[in-house]
Amino acid sequence: MELSKQDWDIILLNVKNKMDLYDIAFETWLKPLFINKIEGNKVFVSAADINSAQIVTERYYTQIIEELRLYLKNNSIELIIEAADLLNSSENIDYSSDNEIEDADIDNIFLPNINYNYVAANLNENYTFESFVKGNNNSFACEAAKAVAKEPGCEYNPLFIYGGVGLGKTHLMQSIAHYVLRKDPTKKVLYITSEFFTNDLIDAIGRNNNASINKFREKYRNNDVLLIDDIQFIIDKEGIQDEFFHTFNTLYQNHKQIVISSDRPPRELKTLNERITSRFSQGLIADIMPPDYEMRVAILKKKEELEGIFIDDDVLKYIASNITANVRELEGALTKVIAFSNMSKCELTVDFAKTVLKDMINTKGKDTITPQKIISVVAKHFKISPTEITGKSRIQSIADARHIATYLIKTLLPDMKMTAIADFMNKKTHTTILASSNNIESRLKQEENLYDKPLTNTIDLLITQINED
Ligand code: ADP
Ligand code: MG
């Protein structure tokens, strides 16, 4: 069998057209694929690296193989997607078969969607480790979840994850479930919320016969991994909590894994019976904190990558620096600007994002000071454009304005990390930021003993303007 470069290009274009892919998705994922070799009916296709191989496998495998078979008029063609950078190493992975991931690093799970019943386990298809961004705010919880996923029911039982709303608890819990099932689809895994557990039990009790209670017990006690989300909503009734306690104990004694999430740590779960919270405390407790600026940018970038779309970095930075409460809102903001820009066919610029997000972004009050605002006030004062401030021009007046803007961001936004400021100002390292800020600080210091204080006055004026609405 022969397949020329032209043939391959046509096949890829067919995939693009049938799937109605954006150009950017095509250019990023499909175009770089090349045929490495053909052996019998097997077509070996290379992607640049593991990451692309994973994404191509997940999203386009079915369509590519279909087009290949159609084009070659041969239904027994097999497709194997490999990562070019692994081809020469022993880690070479054959995506066409259901690989054992026994020893694979959990950070590199890139199996095609093997058949496992995530619907029966109550899982959202997208909540996997691959789509979860690990950062300062969640690294411990993330590592704990991976350890549990690798060896459920062993060391960390129960795993208790807590944190505020929209910070990724559900996503992380379900990632464990997906992983366990991918590794062994015969494992019994069940994800439920504590409300669901409560209602299910009330329902079973309401039927008033032993069979339904037994069925209920069977359903919850007969699992390898049971994940109960938002335990704070479990009803404060003896009967409910008793049943939960027994479920917990049965699983625990049989070395089955229990994963629990809550909006607060066990000791603060006041409505929960103490014998239950003390059980929780015997396991591993991991918290998730709100994401910092870098993490917010990283999450937006991941989302951009997963959607296969391209968004201007400035827009991502604008969203990341203004939507700070939690990841759910962050994603909501991104989805909203993308949808609006598609609908109105307007280019997705920072100004466009500002207009679309004005309801989500609080524009009143002191906590509305953002790096954008500081830059725009400084730019206006010096009669230059904001992009000149974040740009690279060495013209003295512009460089001065840049130093001042940097100093003001650092002073007025003390929670913003140096690396985040550097990123914002388009600087490679935070040392540049430090240098800028020190420059202004020492000039202010020199002015302290002078009668004329031009810089001090300018800075004061700017701060007043920044604090105005
Ligand atoms: P919680 O259960 O803590 O309220 P969720 O797990 O529902 O939060 O997360 C809210 C949204 O944010 C989900 O869409 C989830 O995929 C996303 N999300 C949260 N944390 C992360 C992360 N670290 N990486 C990628 N997506 C995340
Ligand atoms: Mg949740």
Short mmCIF file of C-alpha atoms and ligand atoms in Angstrom, two decimals:
data_model
loop_
_atom_site.label_atom_id
_atom_site.label_comp_id
_atom_site.label_asym_id
_atom_site.label_seq_id
_atom_site.Cartn_x
_atom_site.Cartn_y
_atom_site.Cartn_z
CA MET A 1 0.00 0.00 0.00
CA GLU A 2 1.21 3.46 -0.91
CA LEU A 3 0.20 6.79 0.47
CA SER A 4 1.80 9.89 -0.97
CA LYS A 5 2.14 13.24 0.77
CA GLN A 6 -0.60 14.59 -1.51
CA ASP A 7 -2.93 11.75 -0.56
CA TRP A 8 -2.31 12.40 3.08
CA ASP A 9 -2.96 16.13 2.67
CA ILE A 10 -6.28 15.39 1.02
CA ILE A 11 -7.26 13.02 3.81
CA LEU A 12 -6.46 15.63 6.44
CA LEU A 13 -8.40 18.27 4.55
CA ASN A 14 -11.38 15.94 4.41
CA VAL A 15 -11.19 15.55 8.17
CA LYS A 16 -11.10 19.31 8.53
CA ASN A 17 -14.11 19.83 6.30
CA LYS A 18 -16.22 17.06 7.75
CA MET A 19 -15.53 18.18 11.30
CA ASP A 20 -15.87 21.83 10.33
CA LEU A 21 -12.67 22.65 12.16
CA TYR A 22 -11.33 26.12 12.69
CA ASP A 23 -8.18 26.87 10.69
CA ILE A 24 -6.24 27.29 13.86
CA ALA A 25 -7.21 23.82 15.09
CA PHE A 26 -6.29 22.35 11.74
CA GLU A 27 -2.94 24.14 11.62
CA THR A 28 -2.11 23.21 15.18
CA TRP A 29 -3.15 19.58 15.35
CA LEU A 30 -3.70 18.03 11.96
CA LYS A 31 -1.30 19.73 9.57
CA PRO A 32 1.84 18.73 11.50
CA LEU A 33 0.92 15.03 11.39
CA PHE A 34 2.98 13.00 8.99
CA ILE A 35 3.10 9.39 7.93
CA ASN A 36 6.04 7.67 9.46
CA LYS A 37 5.65 4.26 7.94
CA ILE A 38 3.12 1.79 6.65
CA GLU A 39 3.32 -1.86 7.57
CA GLY A 40 0.66 -4.07 6.05
CA ASN A 41 -2.61 -2.48 7.01
CA LYS A 42 -1.07 -0.39 9.73
CA VAL A 43 -0.53 3.30 9.11
CA PHE A 44 1.87 4.87 11.60
CA VAL A 45 1.35 8.58 11.95
CA SER A 46 3.65 10.86 13.94
CA ALA A 47 2.68 13.91 15.95
CA ALA A 48 5.32 16.31 17.18
CA ASP A 49 5.20 15.38 20.85
CA ILE A 50 3.27 13.54 23.50
CA ASN A 51 0.95 16.39 24.09
CA SER A 52 -0.13 16.69 20.48
CA ALA A 53 -0.34 12.93 20.11
CA GLN A 54 -2.66 12.84 23.07
CA ILE A 55 -4.88 15.60 21.79
CA VAL A 56 -5.00 14.23 18.26
CA THR A 57 -5.88 10.80 19.59
CA GLU A 58 -8.63 12.09 21.80
CA ARG A 59 -10.23 14.44 19.34
CA TYR A 60 -9.53 13.31 15.82
CA TYR A 61 -8.67 9.62 15.87
CA THR A 62 -12.09 8.38 14.81
CA GLN A 63 -12.44 10.84 11.96
CA ILE A 64 -8.91 10.32 10.64
CA ILE A 65 -9.25 6.56 10.51
CA GLU A 66 -12.63 6.88 8.84
CA GLU A 67 -11.21 9.16 6.13
CA LEU A 68 -8.18 6.90 5.67
CA ARG A 69 -10.38 3.87 5.13
CA LEU A 70 -12.66 5.77 2.80
CA TYR A 71 -9.79 7.15 0.77
CA LEU A 72 -7.97 3.84 0.50
CA LYS A 73 -11.22 1.92 0.09
CA ASN A 74 -10.00 -0.50 2.69
CA ASN A 75 -11.91 -1.02 5.90
CA SER A 76 -9.24 -2.95 7.70
CA ILE A 77 -6.77 -0.08 7.83
CA GLU A 78 -5.44 0.51 11.32
CA LEU A 79 -4.15 3.83 12.53
CA ILE A 80 -1.41 4.26 15.08
CA ILE A 81 -0.59 7.70 16.33
CA GLU A 82 2.82 8.15 17.85
CA ALA A 83 4.75 10.97 19.44
CA ALA A 84 7.76 11.79 17.28
CA ASP A 85 9.88 12.75 20.26
CA LEU A 86 9.32 9.36 21.83
CA LEU A 87 9.91 7.31 18.74
CA ASN A 88 13.48 6.60 19.54
CA SER A 89 12.96 5.93 23.16
CA SER A 90 11.74 2.80 24.82
CA GLU A 91 8.65 4.64 26.00
CA ASN A 92 7.19 4.46 22.53
CA ILE A 93 3.50 4.07 22.91
CA ASP A 94 1.07 2.41 20.62
CA TYR A 95 -2.15 4.34 20.86
CA SER A 96 -4.16 1.84 18.98
CA SER A 97 -4.29 -0.71 21.72
CA ASP A 98 -5.63 -0.47 25.21
CA ASN A 99 -2.39 0.04 26.96
CA GLU A 100 -1.73 -0.87 30.50
CA ILE A 101 -0.93 2.31 32.31
CA GLU A 102 0.31 0.40 35.27
CA ASP A 103 3.73 1.96 35.29
CA ALA A 104 3.04 5.00 33.18
CA ASP A 105 3.59 8.32 34.80
CA ILE A 106 0.16 9.55 35.71
CA ASP A 107 0.96 12.93 34.20
CA ASN A 108 1.13 11.31 30.81
CA ILE A 109 -2.07 9.43 30.47
CA PHE A 110 -3.02 9.75 26.88
CA LEU A 111 -4.97 6.70 26.03
CA PRO A 112 -7.59 6.94 23.37
CA ASN A 113 -11.05 6.85 24.84
CA ILE A 114 -11.17 3.23 25.72
CA ASN A 115 -14.56 1.92 26.59
CA TYR A 116 -15.39 2.45 30.17
CA ASN A 117 -18.67 3.45 31.57
CA TYR A 118 -18.16 6.88 33.01
CA VAL A 119 -21.84 7.61 32.69
CA ALA A 120 -22.73 4.79 35.06
CA ALA A 121 -20.17 6.16 37.48
CA ASN A 122 -21.88 9.56 37.19
CA LEU A 123 -18.87 11.33 35.76
CA ASN A 124 -18.49 14.40 33.62
CA GLU A 125 -16.44 13.33 30.65
CA ASN A 126 -14.19 16.40 30.80
CA TYR A 127 -13.15 16.21 34.42
CA THR A 128 -9.88 14.35 34.05
CA PHE A 129 -6.30 14.85 35.26
CA GLU A 130 -5.27 15.91 31.76
CA SER A 131 -7.53 18.92 31.79
CA PHE A 132 -6.72 19.84 35.39
CA VAL A 133 -4.06 22.48 35.80
CA LYS A 134 -1.78 21.96 38.76
CA GLY A 135 -0.51 25.06 40.52
CA ASN A 136 0.52 26.47 43.88
CA ASN A 137 -3.03 26.60 45.09
CA ASN A 138 -3.83 22.95 44.52
CA SER A 139 -0.58 21.04 44.14
CA PHE A 140 -0.94 19.02 47.31
CA ALA A 141 -4.53 18.08 46.60
CA CYS A 142 -3.56 17.21 43.05
CA GLU A 143 -0.69 14.96 44.12
CA ALA A 144 -2.86 13.32 46.76
CA ALA A 145 -5.56 12.66 44.18
CA LYS A 146 -3.04 11.10 41.82
CA ALA A 147 -1.63 8.90 44.55
CA VAL A 148 -5.12 7.70 45.41
CA ALA A 149 -5.96 7.13 41.75
CA LYS A 150 -2.88 4.98 41.34
CA GLU A 151 -3.52 2.87 44.38
CA PRO A 152 -7.07 3.21 45.57
CA GLY A 153 -7.87 1.92 49.02
CA CYS A 154 -4.26 1.80 50.10
CA GLU A 155 -2.48 4.51 51.89
CA TYR A 156 -4.69 7.57 51.82
CA ASN A 157 -8.10 6.57 52.97
CA PRO A 158 -10.31 8.49 53.07
CA LEU A 159 -9.03 11.36 50.97
CA PHE A 160 -10.73 14.52 52.10
CA ILE A 161 -10.52 17.50 49.74
CA TYR A 162 -11.82 20.87 50.84
CA GLY A 163 -11.97 24.38 49.44
CA GLY A 164 -14.32 27.17 48.40
CA VAL A 165 -16.79 26.99 45.53
CA GLY A 166 -15.60 26.72 41.98
CA LEU A 167 -12.01 25.84 42.88
CA GLY A 168 -11.90 22.42 41.27
CA LYS A 169 -12.92 19.92 43.97
CA THR A 170 -15.43 18.13 41.81
CA HIS A 171 -13.08 18.13 38.85
CA LEU A 172 -10.26 16.62 40.90
CA MET A 173 -12.44 13.96 42.51
CA GLN A 174 -13.80 12.87 39.18
CA SER A 175 -10.30 12.72 37.73
CA ILE A 176 -9.55 10.00 40.24
CA ALA A 177 -12.62 8.08 39.13
CA HIS A 178 -11.74 8.39 35.44
CA TYR A 179 -8.21 7.21 36.06
CA VAL A 180 -9.26 4.16 38.06
CA LEU A 181 -11.76 3.18 35.38
CA ARG A 182 -9.35 3.71 32.52
CA LYS A 183 -6.87 1.48 34.16
CA ASP A 184 -9.44 -1.16 34.90
CA PRO A 185 -12.93 -0.70 33.44
CA THR A 186 -14.26 -3.51 35.59
CA LYS A 187 -13.69 -1.56 38.80
CA LYS A 188 -16.79 -0.37 40.57
CA VAL A 189 -16.65 3.37 40.89
CA LEU A 190 -19.43 5.70 41.94
CA TYR A 191 -19.49 9.47 42.20
CA ILE A 192 -22.42 11.15 43.95
CA THR A 193 -23.17 14.30 45.89
CA SER A 194 -24.16 14.04 49.51
CA GLU A 195 -27.57 15.45 48.57
CA PHE A 196 -28.07 12.63 46.13
CA PHE A 197 -27.07 10.11 48.79
CA THR A 198 -29.56 11.67 51.20
CA ASN A 199 -32.43 11.67 48.71
CA ASP A 200 -31.69 8.16 47.61
CA LEU A 201 -31.80 6.97 51.19
CA ILE A 202 -35.01 8.85 51.98
CA ASP A 203 -36.51 7.30 48.90
CA ALA A 204 -35.44 3.81 49.94
CA ILE A 205 -36.77 4.29 53.45
CA GLY A 206 -40.02 5.67 52.04
CA ARG A 207 -40.67 2.45 50.19
CA ASN A 208 -40.78 0.82 53.54
CA ASN A 209 -39.51 -2.60 52.66
CA ASN A 210 -36.29 -4.39 53.31
CA ALA A 211 -35.59 -5.05 49.67
CA SER A 212 -35.24 -1.37 48.83
CA ILE A 213 -33.01 -0.68 51.82
CA ASN A 214 -30.85 -3.64 50.86
CA LYS A 215 -30.67 -2.40 47.33
CA PHE A 216 -29.58 0.98 48.59
CA ARG A 217 -26.86 -0.60 50.73
CA GLU A 218 -25.69 -2.79 47.92
CA LYS A 219 -25.40 0.21 45.65
CA TYR A 220 -23.22 2.21 48.00
CA ARG A 221 -21.31 -0.44 49.87
CA ASN A 222 -20.37 -2.52 46.91
CA ASN A 223 -17.82 -0.15 45.35
CA ASP A 224 -14.08 -0.10 44.89
CA VAL A 225 -14.10 3.67 44.92
CA LEU A 226 -16.90 5.79 46.32
CA LEU A 227 -16.67 9.54 45.89
CA ILE A 228 -19.04 11.76 47.84
CA ASP A 229 -19.05 15.40 46.85
CA ASP A 230 -20.08 18.35 49.02
CA ILE A 231 -20.49 16.38 52.23
CA GLN A 232 -21.57 19.59 54.00
CA PHE A 233 -25.02 19.10 52.47
CA ILE A 234 -25.63 15.75 54.08
CA ILE A 235 -28.73 16.11 56.13
CA ASP A 236 -28.40 16.60 59.81
CA LYS A 237 -30.61 13.67 60.72
CA GLU A 238 -29.52 10.75 62.80
CA GLY A 239 -30.83 8.16 60.35
CA ILE A 240 -29.07 9.65 57.35
CA GLN A 241 -25.77 10.14 59.07
CA ASP A 242 -25.94 6.69 60.63
CA GLU A 243 -26.41 5.11 57.26
CA PHE A 244 -23.55 7.12 55.89
CA PHE A 245 -21.36 6.10 58.81
CA HIS A 246 -22.06 2.44 58.17
CA THR A 247 -21.44 2.82 54.45
CA PHE A 248 -18.18 4.49 55.26
CA ASN A 249 -17.11 1.82 57.71
CA THR A 250 -18.00 -1.06 55.45
CA LEU A 251 -15.97 0.38 52.60
CA TYR A 252 -13.12 1.31 54.84
CA GLN A 253 -12.88 -2.10 56.45
CA ASN A 254 -12.82 -3.72 53.05
CA HIS A 255 -9.98 -1.44 51.96
CA LYS A 256 -12.13 0.32 49.45
CA GLN A 257 -11.29 3.90 48.63
CA ILE A 258 -13.45 6.75 49.87
CA VAL A 259 -13.02 10.27 48.57
CA ILE A 260 -14.91 13.13 50.15
CA SER A 261 -15.12 16.80 49.38
CA SER A 262 -16.40 19.70 51.36
CA ASP A 263 -16.33 23.47 51.43
CA ARG A 264 -14.55 23.39 54.80
CA PRO A 265 -12.22 21.16 56.80
CA PRO A 266 -13.65 18.27 58.84
CA ARG A 267 -13.36 20.01 62.19
CA GLU A 268 -15.61 22.82 60.95
CA LEU A 269 -18.37 20.53 59.77
CA LYS A 270 -20.62 21.35 62.70
CA THR A 271 -23.72 19.53 61.51
CA LEU A 272 -21.84 16.32 61.07
CA ASN A 273 -21.70 13.80 63.83
CA GLU A 274 -18.33 13.88 65.54
CA ARG A 275 -17.66 10.20 65.07
CA ILE A 276 -17.86 10.85 61.33
CA THR A 277 -15.61 13.90 61.29
CA SER A 278 -13.05 12.09 63.39
CA ARG A 279 -13.04 9.30 60.79
CA PHE A 280 -12.35 11.86 58.12
CA SER A 281 -9.48 13.26 60.11
CA GLN A 282 -7.78 9.88 60.11
CA GLY A 283 -7.33 10.02 56.38
CA LEU A 284 -5.50 12.49 54.23
CA ILE A 285 -6.81 16.03 54.22
CA ALA A 286 -5.93 18.31 51.33
CA ASP A 287 -7.11 21.82 50.66
CA ILE A 288 -7.51 23.83 47.48
CA MET A 289 -6.96 27.57 47.68
CA PRO A 290 -8.13 30.25 45.27
CA PRO A 291 -5.85 30.50 42.23
CA ASP A 292 -3.31 33.30 42.03
CA TYR A 293 -2.77 35.38 38.90
CA GLU A 294 -0.30 33.00 37.22
CA MET A 295 -2.55 30.09 37.90
CA ARG A 296 -5.52 31.94 36.46
CA VAL A 297 -3.58 32.67 33.29
CA ALA A 298 -2.46 29.02 33.12
CA ILE A 299 -6.03 27.79 33.45
CA LEU A 300 -7.23 30.13 30.71
CA LYS A 301 -4.42 28.97 28.46
CA LYS A 302 -5.29 25.35 29.09
CA LYS A 303 -8.89 26.07 28.24
CA GLU A 304 -7.78 27.82 25.05
CA GLU A 305 -5.69 24.78 24.15
CA LEU A 306 -8.47 22.32 24.91
CA GLU A 307 -10.95 24.25 22.81
CA GLY A 308 -8.44 24.48 20.00
CA ILE A 309 -8.89 28.21 19.63
CA PHE A 310 -6.56 31.17 19.70
CA ILE A 311 -7.06 34.16 21.93
CA ASP A 312 -4.87 37.18 22.26
CA ASP A 313 -2.68 37.01 25.35
CA ASP A 314 -3.72 40.48 26.42
CA VAL A 315 -7.32 39.35 26.56
CA LEU A 316 -6.40 36.35 28.71
CA LYS A 317 -4.37 38.59 30.99
CA TYR A 318 -7.24 41.04 31.23
CA ILE A 319 -9.62 38.28 32.29
CA ALA A 320 -7.11 36.73 34.68
CA SER A 321 -6.43 39.98 36.45
CA ASN A 322 -10.09 40.96 36.78
CA ILE A 323 -11.92 37.74 37.49
CA THR A 324 -10.30 36.58 40.65
CA ALA A 325 -12.88 34.80 42.77
CA ASN A 326 -12.73 31.27 41.43
CA VAL A 327 -12.11 29.07 38.42
CA ARG A 328 -15.73 28.62 37.54
CA GLU A 329 -16.18 32.36 37.07
CA LEU A 330 -12.94 32.56 35.20
CA GLU A 331 -14.09 29.94 32.72
CA GLY A 332 -17.49 31.58 32.54
CA ALA A 333 -15.89 34.88 31.58
CA LEU A 334 -13.79 33.26 28.87
CA THR A 335 -16.74 31.36 27.45
CA LYS A 336 -18.78 34.55 27.43
CA VAL A 337 -16.26 36.65 25.52
CA ILE A 338 -15.71 33.87 22.98
CA ALA A 339 -19.42 33.41 22.44
CA PHE A 340 -20.09 37.13 22.09
CA SER A 341 -17.23 37.61 19.72
CA ASN A 342 -18.40 34.71 17.55
CA MET A 343 -21.98 35.92 17.52
CA SER A 344 -21.19 39.52 16.74
CA LYS A 345 -18.25 38.60 14.50
CA CYS A 346 -16.20 41.21 16.35
CA GLU A 347 -12.51 40.73 16.88
CA LEU A 348 -11.77 39.60 20.42
CA THR A 349 -9.74 42.50 21.80
CA VAL A 350 -9.25 43.74 25.34
CA ASP A 351 -11.74 46.53 24.72
CA PHE A 352 -14.28 44.07 23.43
CA ALA A 353 -13.74 41.85 26.50
CA LYS A 354 -14.19 44.89 28.75
CA THR A 355 -17.56 45.67 27.25
CA VAL A 356 -18.77 42.08 27.35
CA LEU A 357 -17.61 41.48 30.90
CA LYS A 358 -18.70 44.72 32.45
CA ASP A 359 -21.42 43.03 34.46
CA MET A 360 -19.01 40.47 35.85
CA ILE A 361 -16.29 42.92 36.68
CA ASN A 362 -17.01 45.21 39.52
CA THR A 363 -16.07 48.67 38.34
CA LYS A 364 -16.81 50.53 41.54
CA GLY A 365 -14.82 50.81 44.74
CA LYS A 366 -11.27 50.47 45.74
CA ASP A 367 -10.75 46.84 44.90
CA THR A 368 -11.19 47.74 41.27
CA ILE A 369 -7.60 48.82 41.00
CA THR A 370 -6.14 46.64 38.31
CA PRO A 371 -2.83 46.72 36.50
CA GLN A 372 -4.72 47.76 33.35
CA LYS A 373 -6.19 50.72 35.11
CA ILE A 374 -2.82 51.81 36.45
CA ILE A 375 -1.27 51.55 33.03
CA SER A 376 -4.09 53.44 31.39
CA VAL A 377 -3.91 56.30 33.93
CA VAL A 378 -0.13 56.56 33.60
CA ALA A 379 -0.34 56.41 29.80
CA LYS A 380 -2.92 59.16 29.71
CA HIS A 381 -0.85 61.33 32.01
CA PHE A 382 2.24 61.01 29.85
CA LYS A 383 0.23 61.23 26.62
CA ILE A 384 1.46 57.90 25.32
CA SER A 385 -0.38 54.66 24.59
CA PRO A 386 -0.75 51.78 27.05
CA THR A 387 1.05 49.48 24.64
CA GLU A 388 4.06 51.78 24.70
CA ILE A 389 4.18 51.34 28.46
CA THR A 390 4.22 47.57 28.23
CA GLY A 391 6.41 47.73 25.13
CA LYS A 392 10.15 47.82 24.69
CA SER A 393 10.90 51.39 23.58
CA ARG A 394 13.99 52.88 25.18
CA ILE A 395 12.98 56.51 24.59
CA GLN A 396 13.61 58.15 27.94
CA SER A 397 10.12 59.57 28.50
CA ILE A 398 8.49 56.24 27.69
CA ALA A 399 10.94 54.26 29.79
CA ASP A 400 10.23 56.66 32.66
CA ALA A 401 6.49 56.17 32.36
CA ARG A 402 7.13 52.43 32.34
CA HIS A 403 9.16 52.63 35.56
CA ILE A 404 6.40 54.65 37.20
CA ALA A 405 3.67 52.27 36.09
CA THR A 406 5.67 49.33 37.37
CA TYR A 407 6.30 51.03 40.68
CA LEU A 408 2.60 51.84 41.06
CA ILE A 409 1.49 48.30 40.25
CA LYS A 410 3.94 46.91 42.76
CA THR A 411 2.88 49.39 45.45
CA LEU A 412 -0.86 49.51 44.89
CA LEU A 413 -1.32 45.81 44.26
CA PRO A 414 0.84 44.25 46.97
CA ASP A 415 -0.78 40.83 46.46
CA MET A 416 0.38 40.63 42.89
CA LYS A 417 3.51 38.56 42.60
CA MET A 418 6.63 39.88 40.89
CA THR A 419 6.47 37.21 38.25
CA ALA A 420 2.87 38.13 37.54
CA ILE A 421 3.79 41.80 37.18
CA ALA A 422 6.64 40.84 34.87
CA ASP A 423 4.25 38.81 32.77
CA PHE A 424 1.86 41.70 32.67
CA MET A 425 4.51 44.15 31.60
CA ASN A 426 5.79 41.70 28.98
CA LYS A 427 9.11 41.33 30.73
CA LYS A 428 10.94 38.04 30.76
CA THR A 429 12.06 38.16 34.35
CA HIS A 430 10.98 39.84 37.49
CA THR A 431 14.43 41.40 37.94
CA THR A 432 13.45 44.03 35.36
CA ILE A 433 10.39 44.80 37.46
CA LEU A 434 12.49 45.09 40.58
CA ALA A 435 14.94 47.38 38.80
CA SER A 436 12.15 49.67 37.57
CA SER A 437 10.56 49.86 40.92
CA ASN A 438 13.88 50.47 42.72
CA ASN A 439 14.68 53.23 40.27
CA ILE A 440 11.53 55.12 41.30
CA GLU A 441 11.96 54.34 45.00
CA SER A 442 15.46 55.76 45.10
CA ARG A 443 14.42 58.86 43.18
CA LEU A 444 11.59 59.42 45.62
CA LYS A 445 14.02 59.02 48.47
CA GLN A 446 16.35 61.63 46.97
CA GLU A 447 13.46 64.05 46.72
CA GLU A 448 12.59 63.69 50.37
CA ASN A 449 15.00 66.42 51.44
CA LEU A 450 14.41 68.71 48.49
CA TYR A 451 12.06 71.62 48.21
CA ASP A 452 11.03 70.67 44.71
CA LYS A 453 9.43 67.24 44.53
CA PRO A 454 8.33 66.74 40.92
CA LEU A 455 8.31 62.94 40.94
CA THR A 456 6.63 62.69 44.34
CA ASN A 457 3.93 65.09 43.14
CA THR A 458 3.42 63.17 39.92
CA ILE A 459 3.08 59.89 41.78
CA ASP A 460 0.61 61.40 44.25
CA LEU A 461 -1.47 62.79 41.41
CA LEU A 462 -1.46 59.45 39.63
CA ILE A 463 -2.51 57.58 42.75
CA THR A 464 -5.43 59.94 43.21
CA GLN A 465 -6.51 59.39 39.63
CA ILE A 466 -6.15 55.64 39.93
CA ASN A 467 -8.38 55.65 42.98
CA GLU A 468 -11.04 57.69 41.24
CA ASP A 469 -13.80 55.93 39.40
P1 ADP B 1 -15.87 22.94 42.98
O1 ADP B 1 -16.35 21.54 42.94
O2 ADP B 1 -14.70 23.14 43.86
O3 ADP B 1 -16.96 23.93 43.24
P2 ADP B 1 -15.42 22.48 40.17
O4 ADP B 1 -14.60 21.24 40.24
O5 ADP B 1 -16.83 22.33 39.78
O6 ADP B 1 -15.31 23.29 41.52
O7 ADP B 1 -14.67 23.49 39.19
C1 ADP B 1 -15.32 24.60 38.57
C2 ADP B 1 -14.87 24.72 37.14
O8 ADP B 1 -13.52 25.14 37.11
C3 ADP B 1 -14.94 23.42 36.40
O9 ADP B 1 -15.34 23.66 35.08
C4 ADP B 1 -13.52 22.90 36.42
O10 ADP B 1 -13.22 22.14 35.27
C5 ADP B 1 -12.72 24.18 36.43
N1 ADP B 1 -11.45 24.05 37.17
C6 ADP B 1 -11.27 24.22 38.49
N2 ADP B 1 -9.99 24.06 38.84
C7 ADP B 1 -9.33 23.77 37.70
C8 ADP B 1 -7.96 23.51 37.38
N3 ADP B 1 -7.01 23.49 38.33
N4 ADP B 1 -7.64 23.26 36.09
C9 ADP B 1 -8.59 23.29 35.13
N5 ADP B 1 -9.88 23.53 35.36
C10 ADP B 1 -10.27 23.78 36.62
MG MG B 2 -18.25 20.81 43.24
#
